[in-house]
PDB file of C-alpha atoms and ligand atoms in Angstrom:
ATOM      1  CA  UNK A   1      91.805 122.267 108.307  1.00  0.00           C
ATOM      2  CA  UNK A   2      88.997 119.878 108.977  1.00  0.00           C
ATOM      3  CA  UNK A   3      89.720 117.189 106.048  1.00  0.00           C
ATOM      4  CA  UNK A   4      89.532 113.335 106.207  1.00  0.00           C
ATOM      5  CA  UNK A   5      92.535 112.748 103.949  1.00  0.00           C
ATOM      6  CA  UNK A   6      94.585 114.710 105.864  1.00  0.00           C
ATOM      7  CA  UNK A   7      93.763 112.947 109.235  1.00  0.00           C
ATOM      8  CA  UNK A   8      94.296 109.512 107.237  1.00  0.00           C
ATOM      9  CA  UNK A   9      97.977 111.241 105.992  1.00  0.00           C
ATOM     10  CA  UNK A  10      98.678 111.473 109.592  1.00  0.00           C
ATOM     11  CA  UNK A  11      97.485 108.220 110.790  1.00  0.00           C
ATOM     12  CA  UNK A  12      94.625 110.460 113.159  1.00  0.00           C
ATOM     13  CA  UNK A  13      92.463 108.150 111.041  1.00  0.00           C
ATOM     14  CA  UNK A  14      93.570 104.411 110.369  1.00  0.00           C
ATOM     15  CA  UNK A  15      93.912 103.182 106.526  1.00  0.00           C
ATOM     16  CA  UNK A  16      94.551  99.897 104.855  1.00  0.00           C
ATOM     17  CA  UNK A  17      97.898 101.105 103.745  1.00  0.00           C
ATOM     18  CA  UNK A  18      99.404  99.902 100.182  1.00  0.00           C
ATOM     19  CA  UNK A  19     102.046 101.930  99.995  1.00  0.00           C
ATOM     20  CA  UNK A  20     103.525 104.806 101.523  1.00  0.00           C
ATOM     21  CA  UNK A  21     106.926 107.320 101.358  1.00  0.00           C
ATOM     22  CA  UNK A  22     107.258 110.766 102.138  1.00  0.00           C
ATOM     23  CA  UNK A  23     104.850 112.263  99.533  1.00  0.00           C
ATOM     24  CA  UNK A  24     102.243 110.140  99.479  1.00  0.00           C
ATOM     25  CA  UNK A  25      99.958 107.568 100.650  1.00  0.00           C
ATOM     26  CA  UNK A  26      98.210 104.500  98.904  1.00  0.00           C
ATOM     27  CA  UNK A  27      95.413 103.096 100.567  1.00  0.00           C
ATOM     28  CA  UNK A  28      92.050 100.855 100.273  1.00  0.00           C
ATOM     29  CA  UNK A  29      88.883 102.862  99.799  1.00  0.00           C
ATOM     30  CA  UNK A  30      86.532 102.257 102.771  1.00  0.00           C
ATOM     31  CA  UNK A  31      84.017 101.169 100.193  1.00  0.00           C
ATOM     32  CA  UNK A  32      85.426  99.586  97.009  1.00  0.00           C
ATOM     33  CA  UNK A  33      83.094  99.792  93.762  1.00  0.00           C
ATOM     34  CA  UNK A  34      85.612  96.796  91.929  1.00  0.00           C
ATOM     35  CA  UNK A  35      87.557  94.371  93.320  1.00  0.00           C
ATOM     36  CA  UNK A  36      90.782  96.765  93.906  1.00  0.00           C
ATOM     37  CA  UNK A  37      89.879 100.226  94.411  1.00  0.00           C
ATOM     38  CA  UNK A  38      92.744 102.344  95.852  1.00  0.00           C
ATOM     39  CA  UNK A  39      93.443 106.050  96.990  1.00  0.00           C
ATOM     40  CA  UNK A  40      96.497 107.539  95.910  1.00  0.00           C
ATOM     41  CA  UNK A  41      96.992 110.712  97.540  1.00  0.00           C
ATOM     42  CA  UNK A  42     100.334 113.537  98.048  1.00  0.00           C
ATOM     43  CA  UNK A  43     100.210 113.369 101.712  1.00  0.00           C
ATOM     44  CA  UNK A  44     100.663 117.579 102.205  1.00  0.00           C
ATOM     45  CA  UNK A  45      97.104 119.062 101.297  1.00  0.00           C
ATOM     46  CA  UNK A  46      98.295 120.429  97.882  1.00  0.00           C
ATOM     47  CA  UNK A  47      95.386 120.849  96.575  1.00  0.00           C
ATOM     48  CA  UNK A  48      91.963 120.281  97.122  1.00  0.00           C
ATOM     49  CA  UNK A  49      90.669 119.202  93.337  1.00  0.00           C
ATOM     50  CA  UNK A  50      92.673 118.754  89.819  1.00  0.00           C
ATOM     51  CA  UNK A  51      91.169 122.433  89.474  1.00  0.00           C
ATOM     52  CA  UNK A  52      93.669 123.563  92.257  1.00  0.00           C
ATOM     53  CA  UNK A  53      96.624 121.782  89.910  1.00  0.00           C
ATOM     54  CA  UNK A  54      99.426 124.238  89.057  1.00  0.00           C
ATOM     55  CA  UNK A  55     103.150 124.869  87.990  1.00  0.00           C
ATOM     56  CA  UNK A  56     103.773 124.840  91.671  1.00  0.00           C
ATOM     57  CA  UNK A  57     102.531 121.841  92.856  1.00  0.00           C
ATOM     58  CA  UNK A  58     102.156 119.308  89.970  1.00  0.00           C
ATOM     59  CA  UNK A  59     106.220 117.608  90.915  1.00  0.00           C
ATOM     60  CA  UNK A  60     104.125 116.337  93.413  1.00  0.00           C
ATOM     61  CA  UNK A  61     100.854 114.556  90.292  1.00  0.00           C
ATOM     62  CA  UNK A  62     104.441 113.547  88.382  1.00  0.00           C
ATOM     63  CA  UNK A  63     105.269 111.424  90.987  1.00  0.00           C
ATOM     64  CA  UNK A  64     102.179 109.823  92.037  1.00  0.00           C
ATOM     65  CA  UNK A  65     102.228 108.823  88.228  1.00  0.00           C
ATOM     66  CA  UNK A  66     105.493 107.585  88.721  1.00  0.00           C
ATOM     67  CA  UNK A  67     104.440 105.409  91.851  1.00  0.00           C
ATOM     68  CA  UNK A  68     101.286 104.310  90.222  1.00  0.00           C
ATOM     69  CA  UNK A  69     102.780 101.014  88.521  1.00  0.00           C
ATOM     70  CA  UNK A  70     104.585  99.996  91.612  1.00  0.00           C
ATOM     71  CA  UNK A  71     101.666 100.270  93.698  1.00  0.00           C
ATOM     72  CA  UNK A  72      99.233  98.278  91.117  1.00  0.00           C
ATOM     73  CA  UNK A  73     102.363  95.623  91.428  1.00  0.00           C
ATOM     74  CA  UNK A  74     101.959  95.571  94.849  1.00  0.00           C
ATOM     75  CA  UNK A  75      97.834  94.992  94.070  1.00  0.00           C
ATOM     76  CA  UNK A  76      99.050  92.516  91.946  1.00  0.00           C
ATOM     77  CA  UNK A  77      96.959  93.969  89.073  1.00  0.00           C
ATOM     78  CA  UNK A  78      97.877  95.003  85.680  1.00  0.00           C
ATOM     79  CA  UNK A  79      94.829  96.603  83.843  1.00  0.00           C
ATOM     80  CA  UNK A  80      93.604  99.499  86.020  1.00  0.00           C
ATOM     81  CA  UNK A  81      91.786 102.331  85.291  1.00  0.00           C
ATOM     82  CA  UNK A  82      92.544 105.379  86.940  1.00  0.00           C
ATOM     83  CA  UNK A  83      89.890 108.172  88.287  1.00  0.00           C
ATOM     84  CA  UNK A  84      89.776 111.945  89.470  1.00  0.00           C
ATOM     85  CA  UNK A  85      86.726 113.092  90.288  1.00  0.00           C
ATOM     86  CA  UNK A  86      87.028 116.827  89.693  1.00  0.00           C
ATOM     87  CA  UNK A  87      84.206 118.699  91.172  1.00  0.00           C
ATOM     88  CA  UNK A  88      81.141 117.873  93.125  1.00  0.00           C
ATOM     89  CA  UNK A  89      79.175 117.366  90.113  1.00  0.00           C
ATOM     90  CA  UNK A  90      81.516 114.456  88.904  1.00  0.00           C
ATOM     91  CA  UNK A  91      81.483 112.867  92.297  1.00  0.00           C
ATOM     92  CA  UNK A  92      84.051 114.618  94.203  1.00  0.00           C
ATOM     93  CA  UNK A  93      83.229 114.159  97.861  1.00  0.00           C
ATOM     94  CA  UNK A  94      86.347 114.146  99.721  1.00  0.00           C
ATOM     95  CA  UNK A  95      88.247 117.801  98.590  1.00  0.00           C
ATOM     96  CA  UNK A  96      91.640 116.292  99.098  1.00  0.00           C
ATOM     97  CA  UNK A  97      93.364 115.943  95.740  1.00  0.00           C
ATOM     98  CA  UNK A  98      93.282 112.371  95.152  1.00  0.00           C
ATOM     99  CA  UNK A  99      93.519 109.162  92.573  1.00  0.00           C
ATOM    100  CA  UNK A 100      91.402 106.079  92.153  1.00  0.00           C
ATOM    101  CA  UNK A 101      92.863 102.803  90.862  1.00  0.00           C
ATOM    102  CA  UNK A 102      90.093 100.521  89.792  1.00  0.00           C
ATOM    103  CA  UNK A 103      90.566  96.630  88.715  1.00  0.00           C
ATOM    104  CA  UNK A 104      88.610  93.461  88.821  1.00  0.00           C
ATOM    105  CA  UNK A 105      86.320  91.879  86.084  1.00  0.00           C
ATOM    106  CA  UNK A 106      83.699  94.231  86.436  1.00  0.00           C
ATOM    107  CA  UNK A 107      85.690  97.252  84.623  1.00  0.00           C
ATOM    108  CA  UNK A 108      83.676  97.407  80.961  1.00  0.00           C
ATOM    109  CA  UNK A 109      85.500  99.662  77.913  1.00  0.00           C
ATOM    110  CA  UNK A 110      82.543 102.301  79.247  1.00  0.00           C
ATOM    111  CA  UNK A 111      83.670 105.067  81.015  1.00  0.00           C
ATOM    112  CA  UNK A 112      80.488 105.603  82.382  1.00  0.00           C
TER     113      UNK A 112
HETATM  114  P1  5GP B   1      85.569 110.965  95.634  1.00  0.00           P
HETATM  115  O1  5GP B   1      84.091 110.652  95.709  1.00  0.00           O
HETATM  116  O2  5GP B   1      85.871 112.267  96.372  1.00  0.00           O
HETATM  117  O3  5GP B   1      86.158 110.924  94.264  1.00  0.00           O
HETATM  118  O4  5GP B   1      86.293 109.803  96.411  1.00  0.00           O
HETATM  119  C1  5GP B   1      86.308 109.720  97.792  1.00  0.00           C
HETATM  120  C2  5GP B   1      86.477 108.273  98.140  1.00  0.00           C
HETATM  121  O5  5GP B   1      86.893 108.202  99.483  1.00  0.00           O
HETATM  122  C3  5GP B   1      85.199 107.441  98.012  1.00  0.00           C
HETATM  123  O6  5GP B   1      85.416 106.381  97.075  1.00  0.00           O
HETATM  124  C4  5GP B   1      84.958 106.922  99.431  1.00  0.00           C
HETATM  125  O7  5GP B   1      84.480 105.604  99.475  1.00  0.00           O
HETATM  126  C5  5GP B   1      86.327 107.051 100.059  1.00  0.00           C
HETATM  127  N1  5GP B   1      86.323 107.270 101.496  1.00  0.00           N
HETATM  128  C6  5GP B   1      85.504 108.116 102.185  1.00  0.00           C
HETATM  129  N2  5GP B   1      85.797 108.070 103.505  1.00  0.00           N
HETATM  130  C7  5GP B   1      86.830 107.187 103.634  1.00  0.00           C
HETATM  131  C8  5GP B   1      87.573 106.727 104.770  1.00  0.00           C
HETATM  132  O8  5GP B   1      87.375 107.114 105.919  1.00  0.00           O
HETATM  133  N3  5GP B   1      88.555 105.808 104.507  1.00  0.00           N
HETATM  134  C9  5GP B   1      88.826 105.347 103.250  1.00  0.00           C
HETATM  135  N4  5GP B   1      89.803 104.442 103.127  1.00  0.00           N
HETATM  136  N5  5GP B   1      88.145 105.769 102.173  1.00  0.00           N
HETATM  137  C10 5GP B   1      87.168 106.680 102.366  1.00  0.00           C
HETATM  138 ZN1   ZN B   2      93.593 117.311 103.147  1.00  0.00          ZN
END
């Protein structure tokens, strides 16, 4: 499968790595819209959008949740907001299930 995330995954692309285990990756997005913006994503191509989500494969969403604080530690951030695009029309370009963490001063109480 021809997917960017996937070649990031397996290092066929280079990242600016946050954090990293076995099931997933945390990296910089190539172009930030705050002053963090990271990728979170499992790094086995579960799914390619939230719509793909299921009994099956959601252990996987669990524990990206569950890694979420410890990477915005690492950030050294504590308000974040966190984004899925689901869907070309709501900005979904890469279709490799992932999660946006957004902080800096620019983050308003509008979504968007
Ligand atoms: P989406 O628009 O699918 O919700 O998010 C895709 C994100 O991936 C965008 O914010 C975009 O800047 C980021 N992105 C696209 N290509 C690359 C890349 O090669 N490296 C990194 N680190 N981020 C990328
Ligand atoms: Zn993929």
């Amino acid at each position: 499968m021809d997917c960017l995330f996937c070649k990031i995954a397996a290092n066929e692309i280079p990242s600016k790595k946050i954090y990293e285990d076995e099931m997933i990756l945390a990296y910089h997005d190539i172009a930030p819209q705050s002053d963090v913006h990271a990728l979170v994503i499992p790094k086995e191509h579960i799914a390619s959008s939230a719509n793909d989500i299921n009994s099956s494969n959601s252990s996987v969403i669990a524990y990206i949740f569950e890694k979420i604080p410890e990477i915005a530690k690492i950030l050294g951030v504590d308000s974040y907001r966190i984004i899925n695009n689901c869907g070309e029309k709501a900005g979904q370009t890469v279709k490799h299930l992932h999660f946006h963490i957004l902080s800096g001063d620019n983050l308003g109480e509008r979504l968007v």
